C-alpha positions as a printed NumPy array, in Angstrom:
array([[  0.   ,   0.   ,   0.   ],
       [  1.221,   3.513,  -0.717],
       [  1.736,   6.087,   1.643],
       [ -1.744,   8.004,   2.22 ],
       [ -3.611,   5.363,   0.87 ],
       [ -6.226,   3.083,   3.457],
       [ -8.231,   0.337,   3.29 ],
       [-11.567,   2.114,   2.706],
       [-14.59 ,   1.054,   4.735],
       [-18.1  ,  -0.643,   3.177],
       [-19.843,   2.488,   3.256],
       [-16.759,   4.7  ,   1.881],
       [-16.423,   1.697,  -0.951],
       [-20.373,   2.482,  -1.697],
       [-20.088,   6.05 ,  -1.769],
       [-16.848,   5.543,  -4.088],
       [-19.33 ,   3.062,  -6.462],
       [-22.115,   5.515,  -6.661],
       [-19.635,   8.543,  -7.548],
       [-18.248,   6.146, -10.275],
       [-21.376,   4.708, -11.678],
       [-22.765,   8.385, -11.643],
       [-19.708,   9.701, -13.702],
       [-19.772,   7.117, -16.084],
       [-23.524,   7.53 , -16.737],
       [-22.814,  11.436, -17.689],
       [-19.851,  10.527, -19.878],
       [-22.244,   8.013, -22.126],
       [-25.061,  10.612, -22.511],
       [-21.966,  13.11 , -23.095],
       [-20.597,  10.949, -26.   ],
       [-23.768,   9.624, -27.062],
       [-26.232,  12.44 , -27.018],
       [-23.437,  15.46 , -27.338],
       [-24.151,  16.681, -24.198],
       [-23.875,  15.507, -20.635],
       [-26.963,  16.132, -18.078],
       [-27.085,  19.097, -15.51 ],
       [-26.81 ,  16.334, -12.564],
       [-26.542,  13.046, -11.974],
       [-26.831,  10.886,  -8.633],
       [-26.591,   7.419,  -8.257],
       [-28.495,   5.076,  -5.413],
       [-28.285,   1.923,  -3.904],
       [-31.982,   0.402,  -3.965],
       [-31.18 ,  -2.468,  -1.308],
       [-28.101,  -4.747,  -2.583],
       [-29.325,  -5.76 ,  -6.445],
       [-31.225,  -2.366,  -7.813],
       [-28.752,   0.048,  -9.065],
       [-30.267,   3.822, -10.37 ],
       [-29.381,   6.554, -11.528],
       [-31.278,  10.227, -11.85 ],
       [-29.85 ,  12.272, -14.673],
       [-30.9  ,  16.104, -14.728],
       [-31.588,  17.988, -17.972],
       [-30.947,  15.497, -20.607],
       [-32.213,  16.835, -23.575],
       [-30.442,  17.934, -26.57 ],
       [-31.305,  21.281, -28.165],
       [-32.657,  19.013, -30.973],
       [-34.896,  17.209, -28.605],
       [-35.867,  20.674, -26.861],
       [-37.712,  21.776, -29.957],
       [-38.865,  18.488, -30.432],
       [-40.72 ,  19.5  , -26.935],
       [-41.812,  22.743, -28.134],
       [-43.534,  21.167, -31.182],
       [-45.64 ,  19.196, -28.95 ],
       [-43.662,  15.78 , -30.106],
       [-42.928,  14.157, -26.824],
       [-43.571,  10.546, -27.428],
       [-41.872,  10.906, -30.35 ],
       [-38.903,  11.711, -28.68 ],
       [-39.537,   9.199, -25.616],
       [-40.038,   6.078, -29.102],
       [-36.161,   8.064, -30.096],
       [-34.478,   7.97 , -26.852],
       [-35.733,   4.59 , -25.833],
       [-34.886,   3.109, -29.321],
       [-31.441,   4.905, -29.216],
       [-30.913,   3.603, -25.21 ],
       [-31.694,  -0.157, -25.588],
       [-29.593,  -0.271, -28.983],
       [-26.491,   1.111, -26.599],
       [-27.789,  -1.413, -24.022],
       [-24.003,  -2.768, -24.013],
       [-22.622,   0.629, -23.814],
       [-25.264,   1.268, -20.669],
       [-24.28 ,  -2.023, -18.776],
       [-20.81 ,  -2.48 , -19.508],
       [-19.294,   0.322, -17.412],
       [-21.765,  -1.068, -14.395],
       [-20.531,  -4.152, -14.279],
       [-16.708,  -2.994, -14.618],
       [-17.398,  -0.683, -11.949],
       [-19.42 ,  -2.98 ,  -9.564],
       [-17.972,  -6.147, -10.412],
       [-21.385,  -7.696, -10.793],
       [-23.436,  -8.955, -13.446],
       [-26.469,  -6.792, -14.844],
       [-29.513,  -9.124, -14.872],
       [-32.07 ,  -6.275, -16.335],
       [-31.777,  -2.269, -17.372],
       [-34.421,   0.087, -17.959],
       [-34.167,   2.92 , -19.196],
       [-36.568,   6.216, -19.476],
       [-37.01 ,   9.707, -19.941],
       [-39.78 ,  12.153, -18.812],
       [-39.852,  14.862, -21.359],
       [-42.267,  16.571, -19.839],
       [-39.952,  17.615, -16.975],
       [-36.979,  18.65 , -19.126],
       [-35.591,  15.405, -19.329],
       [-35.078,  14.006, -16.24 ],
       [-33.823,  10.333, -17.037],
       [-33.488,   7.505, -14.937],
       [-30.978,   4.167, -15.916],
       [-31.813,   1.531, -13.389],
       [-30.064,  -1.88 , -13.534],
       [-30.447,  -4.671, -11.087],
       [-27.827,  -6.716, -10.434],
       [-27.278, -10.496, -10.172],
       [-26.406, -11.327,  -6.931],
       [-22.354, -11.232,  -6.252],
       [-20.905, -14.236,  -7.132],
       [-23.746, -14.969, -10.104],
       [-21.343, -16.843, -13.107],
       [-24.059, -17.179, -15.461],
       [-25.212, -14.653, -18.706],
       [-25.511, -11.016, -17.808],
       [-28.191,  -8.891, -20.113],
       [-25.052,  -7.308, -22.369],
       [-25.197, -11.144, -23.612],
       [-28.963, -10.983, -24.53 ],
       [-28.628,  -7.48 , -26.22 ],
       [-29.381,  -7.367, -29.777],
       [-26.277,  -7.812, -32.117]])
């Protein structure tokens, strides 16, 4: 171990997680979308559920998309566009948890100025079998 650096404790290792997960989640919609949300903050939802809550997500694109009226439109776009990156979306989680994604969902209120959420639950630590990047479409 190097000097200044300690064994960190459960809840320090958490916090470290959710910083990590929340990062990665703004530097997708960054590459992805051309522009990274206002906020993001991940959560713990008991040990397998995994979200995150992304602030002002919407392109200027997407914007006047809203101002036309077109919001399911643009919910059919960003859901398309968010389950064809579903590798992209779980990859990251499981480098950064070391756990399998079983499931992600993914959504985006565009009535609220796109507030997105990403949840993923997780197989339980340990779990060797498929994770959902293998059932994500080719």
């Amino acid at each position: 171990m190097s000097t200044g650096e300690q064994d960190l404790t459960p809840q320090e290792a958490r916090t470290n997680v959710l910083m990590e997960v929340a990062n990665a989640m703004v530097q997708l919609y960054k590459s992805y979308f051309g522009r990274g949300p206002t906020a993001a903050r991940a959560h713990w939802c008991g040990e397998n559920l995994l979200t995150v809550v992304l602030e002002d997500t919407l392109t200027p694109a997407e914007r006047n998309l809203v101002k036309m009226g077109e919001h399911q439109r643009l919910r059919d776009t960003r859901t398309f566009f968010q389950y064809a990156t579903v590798r992209e979306f779980c990859e990251p989680i499981e480098q950064i948890t070391g756990r399998k994604v079983r499931s992600f969902l993914s959504s985006t209120d565009t009535e609220v100025d796109g507030l997105s959420i990403e949840a993923f639950v997780l197989h339980p630590a340990g779990y060797d079998g498929p994770s959902r990047i293998d059932h994500a479409a080719v």
